[in-house]
Short mmCIF file of C-alpha atoms and ligand atoms in Angstrom, two decimals:
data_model
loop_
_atom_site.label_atom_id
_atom_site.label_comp_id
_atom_site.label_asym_id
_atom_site.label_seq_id
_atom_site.Cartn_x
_atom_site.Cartn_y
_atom_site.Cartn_z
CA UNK A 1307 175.81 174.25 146.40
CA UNK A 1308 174.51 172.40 143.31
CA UNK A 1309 171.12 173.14 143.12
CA UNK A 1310 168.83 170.05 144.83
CA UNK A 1311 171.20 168.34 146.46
CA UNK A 1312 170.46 168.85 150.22
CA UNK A 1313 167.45 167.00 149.51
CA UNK A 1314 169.03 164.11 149.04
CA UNK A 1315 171.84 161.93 150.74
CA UNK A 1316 174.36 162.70 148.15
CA UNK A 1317 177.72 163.88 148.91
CA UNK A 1318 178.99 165.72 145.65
CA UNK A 1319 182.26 168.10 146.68
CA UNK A 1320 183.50 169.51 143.42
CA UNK A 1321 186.87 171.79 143.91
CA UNK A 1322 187.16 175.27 142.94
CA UNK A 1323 191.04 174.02 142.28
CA UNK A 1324 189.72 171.34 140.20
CA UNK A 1325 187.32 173.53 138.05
CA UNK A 1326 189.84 176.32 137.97
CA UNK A 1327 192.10 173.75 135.95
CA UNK A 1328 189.59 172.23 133.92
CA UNK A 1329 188.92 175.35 132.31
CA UNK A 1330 192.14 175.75 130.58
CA UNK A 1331 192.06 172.13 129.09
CA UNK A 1332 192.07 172.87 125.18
CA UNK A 1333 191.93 169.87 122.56
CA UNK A 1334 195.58 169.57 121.76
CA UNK A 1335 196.21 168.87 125.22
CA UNK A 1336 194.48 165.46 124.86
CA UNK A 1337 195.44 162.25 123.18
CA UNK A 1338 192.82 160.83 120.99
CA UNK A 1339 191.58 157.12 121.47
CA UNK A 1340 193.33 154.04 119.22
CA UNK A 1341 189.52 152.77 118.38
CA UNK A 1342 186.30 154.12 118.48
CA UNK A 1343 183.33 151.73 119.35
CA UNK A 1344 179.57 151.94 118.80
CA UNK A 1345 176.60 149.42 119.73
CA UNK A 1346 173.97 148.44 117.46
CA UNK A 1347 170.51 149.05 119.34
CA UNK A 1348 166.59 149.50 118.94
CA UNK A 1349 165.01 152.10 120.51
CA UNK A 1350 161.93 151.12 121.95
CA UNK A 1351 159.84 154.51 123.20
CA UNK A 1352 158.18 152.68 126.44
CA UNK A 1353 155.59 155.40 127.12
CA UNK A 1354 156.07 159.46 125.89
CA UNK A 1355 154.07 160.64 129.11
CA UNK A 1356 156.53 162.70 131.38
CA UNK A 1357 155.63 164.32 134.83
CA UNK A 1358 158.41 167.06 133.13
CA UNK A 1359 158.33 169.65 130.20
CA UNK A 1360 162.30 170.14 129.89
CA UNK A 1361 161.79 172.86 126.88
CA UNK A 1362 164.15 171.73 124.87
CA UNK A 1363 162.40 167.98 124.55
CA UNK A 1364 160.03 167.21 121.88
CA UNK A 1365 159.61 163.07 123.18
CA UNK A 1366 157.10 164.12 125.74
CA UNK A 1367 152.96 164.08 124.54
CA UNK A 1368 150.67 166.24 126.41
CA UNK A 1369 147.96 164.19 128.55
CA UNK A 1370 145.35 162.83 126.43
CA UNK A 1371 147.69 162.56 123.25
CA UNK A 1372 150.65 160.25 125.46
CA UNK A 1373 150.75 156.89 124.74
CA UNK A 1374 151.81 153.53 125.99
CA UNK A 1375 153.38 150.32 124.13
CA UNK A 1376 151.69 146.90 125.00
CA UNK A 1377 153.66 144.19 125.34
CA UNK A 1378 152.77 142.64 122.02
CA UNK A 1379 153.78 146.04 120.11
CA UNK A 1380 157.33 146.03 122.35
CA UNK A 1381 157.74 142.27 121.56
CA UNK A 1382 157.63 143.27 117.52
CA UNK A 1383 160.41 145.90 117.94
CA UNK A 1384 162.19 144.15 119.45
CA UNK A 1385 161.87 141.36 117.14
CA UNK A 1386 162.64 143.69 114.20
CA UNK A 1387 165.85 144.89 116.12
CA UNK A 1388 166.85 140.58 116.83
CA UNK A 1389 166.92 140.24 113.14
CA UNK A 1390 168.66 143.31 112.01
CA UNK A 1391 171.59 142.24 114.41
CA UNK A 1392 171.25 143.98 117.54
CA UNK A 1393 172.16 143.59 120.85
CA UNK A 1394 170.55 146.32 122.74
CA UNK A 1395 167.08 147.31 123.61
CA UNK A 1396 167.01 151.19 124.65
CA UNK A 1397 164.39 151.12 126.94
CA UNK A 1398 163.93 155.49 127.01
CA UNK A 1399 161.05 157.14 127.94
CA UNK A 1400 159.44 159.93 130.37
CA UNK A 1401 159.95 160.38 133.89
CA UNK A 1402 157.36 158.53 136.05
CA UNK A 1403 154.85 159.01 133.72
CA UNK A 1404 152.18 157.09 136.12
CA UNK A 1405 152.75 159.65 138.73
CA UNK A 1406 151.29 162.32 136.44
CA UNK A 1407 148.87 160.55 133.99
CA UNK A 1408 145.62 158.67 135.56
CA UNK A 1409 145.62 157.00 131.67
CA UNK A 1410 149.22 155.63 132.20
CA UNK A 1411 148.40 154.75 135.33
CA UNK A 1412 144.95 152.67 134.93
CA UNK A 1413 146.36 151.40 131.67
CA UNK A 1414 149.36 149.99 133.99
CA UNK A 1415 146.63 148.58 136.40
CA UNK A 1416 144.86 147.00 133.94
CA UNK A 1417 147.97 145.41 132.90
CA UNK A 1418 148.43 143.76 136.06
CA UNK A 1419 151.27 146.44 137.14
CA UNK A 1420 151.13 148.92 140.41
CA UNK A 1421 153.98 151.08 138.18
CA UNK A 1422 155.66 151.47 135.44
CA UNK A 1423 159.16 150.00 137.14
CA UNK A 1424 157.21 146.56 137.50
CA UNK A 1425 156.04 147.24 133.75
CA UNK A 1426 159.30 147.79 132.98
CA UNK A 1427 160.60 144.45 134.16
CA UNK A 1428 158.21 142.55 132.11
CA UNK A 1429 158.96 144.17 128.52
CA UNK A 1430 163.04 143.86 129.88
CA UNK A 1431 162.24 140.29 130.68
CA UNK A 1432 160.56 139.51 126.82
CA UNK A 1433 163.85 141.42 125.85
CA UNK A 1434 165.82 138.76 127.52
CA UNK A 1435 163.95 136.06 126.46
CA UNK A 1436 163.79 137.19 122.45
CA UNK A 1437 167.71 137.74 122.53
CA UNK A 1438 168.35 141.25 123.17
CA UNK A 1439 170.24 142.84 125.93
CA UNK A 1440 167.82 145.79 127.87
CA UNK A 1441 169.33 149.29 128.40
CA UNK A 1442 167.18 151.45 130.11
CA UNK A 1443 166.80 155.21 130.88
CA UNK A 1444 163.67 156.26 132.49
CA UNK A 1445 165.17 159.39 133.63
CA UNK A 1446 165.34 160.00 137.86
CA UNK A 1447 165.22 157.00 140.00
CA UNK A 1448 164.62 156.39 143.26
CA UNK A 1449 166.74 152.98 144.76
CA UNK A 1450 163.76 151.04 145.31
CA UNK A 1451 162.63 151.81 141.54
CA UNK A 1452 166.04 150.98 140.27
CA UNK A 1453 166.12 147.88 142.31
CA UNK A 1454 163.38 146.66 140.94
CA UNK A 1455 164.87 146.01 137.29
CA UNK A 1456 168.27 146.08 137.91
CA UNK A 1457 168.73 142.58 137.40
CA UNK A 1458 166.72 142.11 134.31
CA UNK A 1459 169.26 145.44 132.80
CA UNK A 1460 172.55 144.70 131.29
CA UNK A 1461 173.09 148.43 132.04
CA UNK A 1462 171.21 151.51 132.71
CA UNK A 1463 171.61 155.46 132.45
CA UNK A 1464 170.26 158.93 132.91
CA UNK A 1465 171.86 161.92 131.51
CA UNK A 1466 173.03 164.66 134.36
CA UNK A 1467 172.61 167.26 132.05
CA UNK A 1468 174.07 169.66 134.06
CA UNK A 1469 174.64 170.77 137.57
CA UNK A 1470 173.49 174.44 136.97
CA UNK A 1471 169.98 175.38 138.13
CA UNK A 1472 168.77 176.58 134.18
CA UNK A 1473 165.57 178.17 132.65
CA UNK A 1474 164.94 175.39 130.96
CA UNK A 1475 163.84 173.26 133.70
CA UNK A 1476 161.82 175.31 135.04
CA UNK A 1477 158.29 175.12 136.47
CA UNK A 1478 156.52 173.77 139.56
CA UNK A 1479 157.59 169.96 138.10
CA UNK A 1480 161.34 170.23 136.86
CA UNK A 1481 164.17 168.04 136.64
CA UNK A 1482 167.04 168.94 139.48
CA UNK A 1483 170.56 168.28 139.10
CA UNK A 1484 170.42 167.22 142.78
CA UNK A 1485 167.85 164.26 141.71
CA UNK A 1486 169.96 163.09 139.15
CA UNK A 1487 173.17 163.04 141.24
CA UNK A 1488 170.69 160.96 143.71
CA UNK A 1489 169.63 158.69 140.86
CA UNK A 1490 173.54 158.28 139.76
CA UNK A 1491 174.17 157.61 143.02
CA UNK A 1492 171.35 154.89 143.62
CA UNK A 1493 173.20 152.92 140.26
CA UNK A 1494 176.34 152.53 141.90
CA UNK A 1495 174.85 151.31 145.36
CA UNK A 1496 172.95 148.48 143.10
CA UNK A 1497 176.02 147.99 141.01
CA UNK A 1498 175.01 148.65 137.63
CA UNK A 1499 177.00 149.96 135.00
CA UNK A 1500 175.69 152.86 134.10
CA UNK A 1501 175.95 155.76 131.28
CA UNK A 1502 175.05 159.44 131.95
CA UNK A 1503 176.35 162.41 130.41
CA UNK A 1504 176.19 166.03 129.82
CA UNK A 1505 173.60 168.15 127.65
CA UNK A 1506 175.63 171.44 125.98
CA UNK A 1507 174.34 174.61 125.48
CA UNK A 1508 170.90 174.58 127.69
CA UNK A 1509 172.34 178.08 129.73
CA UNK A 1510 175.28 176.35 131.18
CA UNK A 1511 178.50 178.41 131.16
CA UNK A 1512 181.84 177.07 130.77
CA UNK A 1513 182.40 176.86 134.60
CA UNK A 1514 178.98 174.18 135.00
CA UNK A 1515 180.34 172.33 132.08
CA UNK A 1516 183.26 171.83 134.21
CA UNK A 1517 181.76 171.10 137.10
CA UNK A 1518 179.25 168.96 135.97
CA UNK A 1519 181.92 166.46 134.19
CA UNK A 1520 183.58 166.22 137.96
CA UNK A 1521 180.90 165.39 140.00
CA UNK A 1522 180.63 162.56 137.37
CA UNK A 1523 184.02 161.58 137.88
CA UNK A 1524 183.81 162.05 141.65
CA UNK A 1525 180.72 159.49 141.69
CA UNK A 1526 182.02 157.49 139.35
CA UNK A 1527 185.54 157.39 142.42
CA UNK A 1528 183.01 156.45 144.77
CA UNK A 1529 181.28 153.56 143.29
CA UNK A 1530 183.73 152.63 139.82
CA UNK A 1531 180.00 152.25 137.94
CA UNK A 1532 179.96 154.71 135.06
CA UNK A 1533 180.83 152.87 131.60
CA UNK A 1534 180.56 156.47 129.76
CA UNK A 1535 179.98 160.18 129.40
CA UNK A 1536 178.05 161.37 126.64
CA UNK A 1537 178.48 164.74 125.51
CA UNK A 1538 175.39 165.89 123.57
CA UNK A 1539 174.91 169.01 122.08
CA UNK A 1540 171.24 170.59 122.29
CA UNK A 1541 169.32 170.16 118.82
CA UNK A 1542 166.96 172.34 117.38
CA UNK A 1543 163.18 170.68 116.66
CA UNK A 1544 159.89 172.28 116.61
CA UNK A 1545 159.82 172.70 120.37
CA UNK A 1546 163.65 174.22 120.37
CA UNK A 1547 164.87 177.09 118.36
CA UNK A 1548 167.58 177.97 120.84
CA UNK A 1549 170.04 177.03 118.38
CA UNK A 1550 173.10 174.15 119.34
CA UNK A 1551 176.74 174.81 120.37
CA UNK A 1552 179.03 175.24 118.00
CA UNK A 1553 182.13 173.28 116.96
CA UNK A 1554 184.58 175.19 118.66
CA UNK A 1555 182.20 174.42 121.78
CA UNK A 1556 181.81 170.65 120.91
CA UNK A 1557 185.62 170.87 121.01
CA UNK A 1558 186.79 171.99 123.74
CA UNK A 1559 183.88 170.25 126.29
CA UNK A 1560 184.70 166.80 124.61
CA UNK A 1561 188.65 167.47 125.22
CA UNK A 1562 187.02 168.73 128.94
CA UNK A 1563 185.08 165.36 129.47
CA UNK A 1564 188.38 163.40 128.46
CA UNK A 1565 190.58 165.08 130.70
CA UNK A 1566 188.20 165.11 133.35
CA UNK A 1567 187.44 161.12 133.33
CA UNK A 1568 189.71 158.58 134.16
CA UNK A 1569 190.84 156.38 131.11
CA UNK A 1570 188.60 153.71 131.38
CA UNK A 1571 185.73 156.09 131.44
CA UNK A 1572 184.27 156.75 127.41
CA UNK A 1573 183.56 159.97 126.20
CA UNK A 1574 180.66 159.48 123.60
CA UNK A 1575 179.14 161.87 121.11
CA UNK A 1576 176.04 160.82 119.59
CA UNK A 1577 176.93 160.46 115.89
CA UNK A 1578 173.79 162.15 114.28
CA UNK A 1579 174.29 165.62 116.28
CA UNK A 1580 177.62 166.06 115.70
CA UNK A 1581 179.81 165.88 113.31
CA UNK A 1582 181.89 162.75 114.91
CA UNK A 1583 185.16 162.90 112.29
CA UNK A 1584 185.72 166.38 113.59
CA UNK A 1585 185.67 165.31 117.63
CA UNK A 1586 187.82 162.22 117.05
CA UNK A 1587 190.97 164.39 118.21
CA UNK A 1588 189.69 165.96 121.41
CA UNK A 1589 189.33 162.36 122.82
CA UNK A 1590 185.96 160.53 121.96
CA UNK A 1591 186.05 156.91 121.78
CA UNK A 1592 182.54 155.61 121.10
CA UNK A 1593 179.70 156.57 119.00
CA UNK A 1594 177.37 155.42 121.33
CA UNK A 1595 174.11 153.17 120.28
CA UNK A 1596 173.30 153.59 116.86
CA UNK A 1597 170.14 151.80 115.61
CA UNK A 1598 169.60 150.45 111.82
CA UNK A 1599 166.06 150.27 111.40
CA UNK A 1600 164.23 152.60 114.74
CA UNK A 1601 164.43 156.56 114.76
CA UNK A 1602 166.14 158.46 117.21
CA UNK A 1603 163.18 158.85 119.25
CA UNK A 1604 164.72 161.73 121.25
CA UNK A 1605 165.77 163.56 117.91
CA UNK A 1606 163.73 162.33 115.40
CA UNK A 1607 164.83 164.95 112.59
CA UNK A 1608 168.14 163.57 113.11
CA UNK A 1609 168.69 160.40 111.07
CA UNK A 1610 171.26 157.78 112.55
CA UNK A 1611 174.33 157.31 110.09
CA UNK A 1612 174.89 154.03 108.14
CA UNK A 1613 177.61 151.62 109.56
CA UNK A 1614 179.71 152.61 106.64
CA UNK A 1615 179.44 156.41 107.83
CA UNK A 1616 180.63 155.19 110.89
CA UNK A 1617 183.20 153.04 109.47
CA UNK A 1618 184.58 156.53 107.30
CA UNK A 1619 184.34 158.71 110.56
CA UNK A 1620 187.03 155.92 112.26
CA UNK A 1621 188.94 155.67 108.55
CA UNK A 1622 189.10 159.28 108.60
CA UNK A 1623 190.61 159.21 112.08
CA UNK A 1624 192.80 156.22 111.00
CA UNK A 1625 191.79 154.10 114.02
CA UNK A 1626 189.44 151.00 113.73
CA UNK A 1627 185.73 150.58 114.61
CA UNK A 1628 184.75 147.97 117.33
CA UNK A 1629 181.10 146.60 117.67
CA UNK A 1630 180.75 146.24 121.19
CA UNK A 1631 177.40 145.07 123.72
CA UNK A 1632 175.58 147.82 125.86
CA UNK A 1633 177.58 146.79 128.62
CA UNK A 1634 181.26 147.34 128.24
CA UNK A 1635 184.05 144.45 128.54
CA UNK A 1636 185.49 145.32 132.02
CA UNK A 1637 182.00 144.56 134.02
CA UNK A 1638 182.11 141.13 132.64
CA UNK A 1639 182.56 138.38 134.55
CA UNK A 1640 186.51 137.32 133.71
CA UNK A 1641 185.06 134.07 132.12
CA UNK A 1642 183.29 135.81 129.60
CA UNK A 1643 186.10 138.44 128.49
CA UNK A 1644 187.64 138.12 125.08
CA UNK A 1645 191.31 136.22 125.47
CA UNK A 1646 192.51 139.73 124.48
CA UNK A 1647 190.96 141.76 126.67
CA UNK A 1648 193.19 143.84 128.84
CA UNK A 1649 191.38 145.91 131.70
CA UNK A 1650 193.20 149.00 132.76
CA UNK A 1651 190.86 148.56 135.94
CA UNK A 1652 190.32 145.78 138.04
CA UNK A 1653 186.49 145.38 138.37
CA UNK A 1654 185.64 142.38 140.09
CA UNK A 1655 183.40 139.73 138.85
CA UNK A 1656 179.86 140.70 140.98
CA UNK A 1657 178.37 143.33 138.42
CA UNK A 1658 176.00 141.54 136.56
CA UNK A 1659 173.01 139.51 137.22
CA UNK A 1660 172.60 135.37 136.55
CA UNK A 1661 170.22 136.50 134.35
CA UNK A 1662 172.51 139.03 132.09
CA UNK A 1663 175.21 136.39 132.61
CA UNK A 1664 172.95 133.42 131.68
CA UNK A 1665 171.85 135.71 128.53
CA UNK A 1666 175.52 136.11 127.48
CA UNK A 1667 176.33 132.67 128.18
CA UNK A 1668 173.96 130.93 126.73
CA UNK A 1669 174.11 128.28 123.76
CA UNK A 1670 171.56 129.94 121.30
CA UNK A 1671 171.96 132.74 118.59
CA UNK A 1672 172.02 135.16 120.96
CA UNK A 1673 174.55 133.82 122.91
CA UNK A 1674 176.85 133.50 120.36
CA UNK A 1675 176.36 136.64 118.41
CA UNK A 1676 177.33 138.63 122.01
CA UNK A 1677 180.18 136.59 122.26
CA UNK A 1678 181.56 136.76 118.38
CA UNK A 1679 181.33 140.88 119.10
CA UNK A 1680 183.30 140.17 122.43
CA UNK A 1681 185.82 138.06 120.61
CA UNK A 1682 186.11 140.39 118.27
CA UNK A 1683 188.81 142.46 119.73
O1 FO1 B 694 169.43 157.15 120.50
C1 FO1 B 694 169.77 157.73 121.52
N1 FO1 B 694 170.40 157.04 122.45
C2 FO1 B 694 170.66 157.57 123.65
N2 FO1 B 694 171.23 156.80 124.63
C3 FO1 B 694 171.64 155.45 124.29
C4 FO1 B 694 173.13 155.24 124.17
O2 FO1 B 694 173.62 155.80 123.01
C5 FO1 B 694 173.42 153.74 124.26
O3 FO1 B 694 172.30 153.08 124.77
C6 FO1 B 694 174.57 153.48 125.23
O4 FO1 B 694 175.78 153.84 124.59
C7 FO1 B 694 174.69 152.01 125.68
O5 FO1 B 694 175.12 151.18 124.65
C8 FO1 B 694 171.25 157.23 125.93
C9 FO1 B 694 171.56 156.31 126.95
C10 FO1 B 694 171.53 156.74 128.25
O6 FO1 B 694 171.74 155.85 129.20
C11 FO1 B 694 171.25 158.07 128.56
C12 FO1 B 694 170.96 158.97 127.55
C13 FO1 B 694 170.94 158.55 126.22
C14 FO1 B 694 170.58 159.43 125.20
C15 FO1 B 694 170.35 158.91 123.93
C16 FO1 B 694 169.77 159.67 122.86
O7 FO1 B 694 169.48 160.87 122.99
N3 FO1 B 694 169.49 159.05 121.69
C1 5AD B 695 167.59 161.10 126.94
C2 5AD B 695 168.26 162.40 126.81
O1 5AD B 695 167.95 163.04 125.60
C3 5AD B 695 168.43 164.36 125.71
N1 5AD B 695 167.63 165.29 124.92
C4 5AD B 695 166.34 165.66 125.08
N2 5AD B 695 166.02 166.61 124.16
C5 5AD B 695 167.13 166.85 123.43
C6 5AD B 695 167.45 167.73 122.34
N3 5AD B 695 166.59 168.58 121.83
N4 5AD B 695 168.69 167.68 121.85
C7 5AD B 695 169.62 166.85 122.35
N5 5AD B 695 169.37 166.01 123.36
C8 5AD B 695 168.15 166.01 123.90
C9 5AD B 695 168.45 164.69 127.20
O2 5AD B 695 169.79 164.83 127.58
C10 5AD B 695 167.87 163.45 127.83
O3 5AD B 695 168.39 163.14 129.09
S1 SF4 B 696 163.93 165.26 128.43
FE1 SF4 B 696 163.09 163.44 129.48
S2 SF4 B 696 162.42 164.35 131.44
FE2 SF4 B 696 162.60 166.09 130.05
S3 SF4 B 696 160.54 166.33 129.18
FE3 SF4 B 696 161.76 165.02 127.79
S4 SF4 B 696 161.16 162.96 128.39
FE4 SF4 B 696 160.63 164.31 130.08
#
């Protein structure tokens, strides 16, 4: 049983069958994509206070050193991100950090917030109203947390990392694959598109890898929410010198993921861990969000390639590069699809909030700029 998962009401019945066959996939037996899209984004680091220590993380701060953005110092990233072009705010930061940290927690208070959910809905909503779209990933949810910003997101995400119960989330506080599942889960009861994904070489074996990318596929059966699967390799920093998977590895999980997904699902790879030209052929189609002026947060020693690296990865691959918005095309109300767009799955029209839809509608600079990268087919 995948470890966690009887404390929740999650249903997750991965086949032996189905594992048995994923672990022969090899990259020539996939077909590799006919573009390859990225999003332009700006990361904004809500809080680096975590209730976890996953040991291969260096984002979280120790109590006492974690901090907190004020509104004012979120509205100026975000304004820096506005001008530079983009169209998503990556809202990332620690799990529940008020649950562990009195400082997070009174600073919250003093803010006028009982949590850092509500919190979280105000710097989405100043996100809205400066002319960026909000992304967020504050790790587990429960569906009353998720609820309460799910409106003001115009998608969301948390990685799975893996469905194997591994040493490096251990501890008395530790992320469960179980929990995650649950919080996947909770995304496509609210209806919100959603991203997770897979973290390689943390102790998973071949078999977990495989397992992992189909109880992604079976939630994504159940509730048709998950926009993409990103398929990150571990990366050394001061806090993890258990080296990263190799490219054979890289390889063969990407050409796993894209077997194991149904075509509408993307398989990302994060272009400043891996070496993108290289993965093209074992089925990745996006490059995920890649921000021009904010760190990776998450990886900081990893610097996020130019446009025109990107642009050589897709000339190298011979297939063009798409700009697209945090949320992709086929969770669009039909009104606001490009003339060209042809969905390979029917999605309905009921995904998005007035609010995202007002945001993409709307007769201002922003409104225009998300639909000149949606009519840019
Ligand atoms: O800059 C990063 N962006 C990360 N992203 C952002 C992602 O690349 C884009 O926000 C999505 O492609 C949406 O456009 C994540 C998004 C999630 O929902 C879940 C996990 C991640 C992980 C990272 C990450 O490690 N670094
Ligand atoms: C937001 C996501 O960042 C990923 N993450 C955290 N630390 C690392 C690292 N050292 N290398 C690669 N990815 C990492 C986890 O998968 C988390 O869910
Ligand atoms: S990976 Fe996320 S949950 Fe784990 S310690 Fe880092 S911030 Fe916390």
């Amino acid at each position: 049983m995948i470890p966690g998962i009887d404390e929740y009401d999650v249903d997750v019945s991965v086949e032996e069958a189905a594992i048995e066959s994923l672990l022969d996939v090899e990259p020539a037996d996939v077909s590799p994509a006919e573009e390859l899209s990225f999003a332009r984004n700006v990361f904004v680091p809500l809080t680096t206070a975590c209730r976890y220590t996953c040991t291969y993380c260096t984002y979280f701060d120790p109590p006492g050193e974690a901090t907190l953005l004020s509104p004012e110092e979120v509205q100026e990233i975000l304004q820096t991100g506005v001008d530079a072009g983009c169209t998503e705010a990556l809202f990332t930061f620690g799990d529940d950090p008020d649950d562990r940290y009195t400082a997070i927690h009174d600073q919250l208070d003093e803010w006028g917030h009982d949590s850092i959910h509500e919190y979280l809905r105000e710097v989405c909503e100043i996100a809205l109203d400066e002319g960026i779209l909000p992304h967020s990933n504050p790790g587990d949810q429960t569906y009353d947390q998720m609820q309460t910003v799910a409106e003001v997101n115009a998608s969301m995400g948390v990685m799975l990392e893996t469905t194997a119960d591994v040493d490096v989330h251990a501890g008395s506080r530790q992320k469960t694959p179980g929990q995650r599942l649950n919080t996947i889960a909770n995304a496509g009861k609210l209806s919100v598109p959603f991203t997770t994904g897979i973290l390689v070489g943390i102790g998973e074996d071949w078999r977990d890898r495989a397992e992992s990318l189909l109880a992604i596929r079976e939630m994504h059966e159940r509730y048709g929410h998950i926009q993409e699967v990103i398929v990150q390799p571990v990366s050394e920093n001061e806090r993890w010198q258990g080296g990263s998977p190799d490219r054979a590895t890289m390889r063969r999980v990407v050409a796993m993921a894209r077997s194991a997904l149904p075509e509408e699902v993307s398989v990302q790879v994060p272009p400043n861990l891996t070496d993108a030209r290289g993965l093209v052929d074992c089925g990745i189609d996006d490059l995920g969000g890649v921000s021009p002026i904010t760190d990776d947060h998450i990886n900081p020693d990893y610097a996020w390639p130019a446009l025109d690296e990107l642009e050589a990865v897709a000339e190298h691959a011979g297939v063009p590069l798409r700009e697209r918005l945090p949320v992709y095309e086929r969770f669009l109300p039909t009104e606001l699809r490009s003339p060209g767009f042809e969905g390979r799955v029917a999605t309905g029209d009921d995904w998005l909030s007035g609010r995202i839809v007002d945001a993409l509608a709307e007769q201002s600079t922003a409104g225009e700029r998300y639909r000149a990268i949606l009519a840019d087919d």
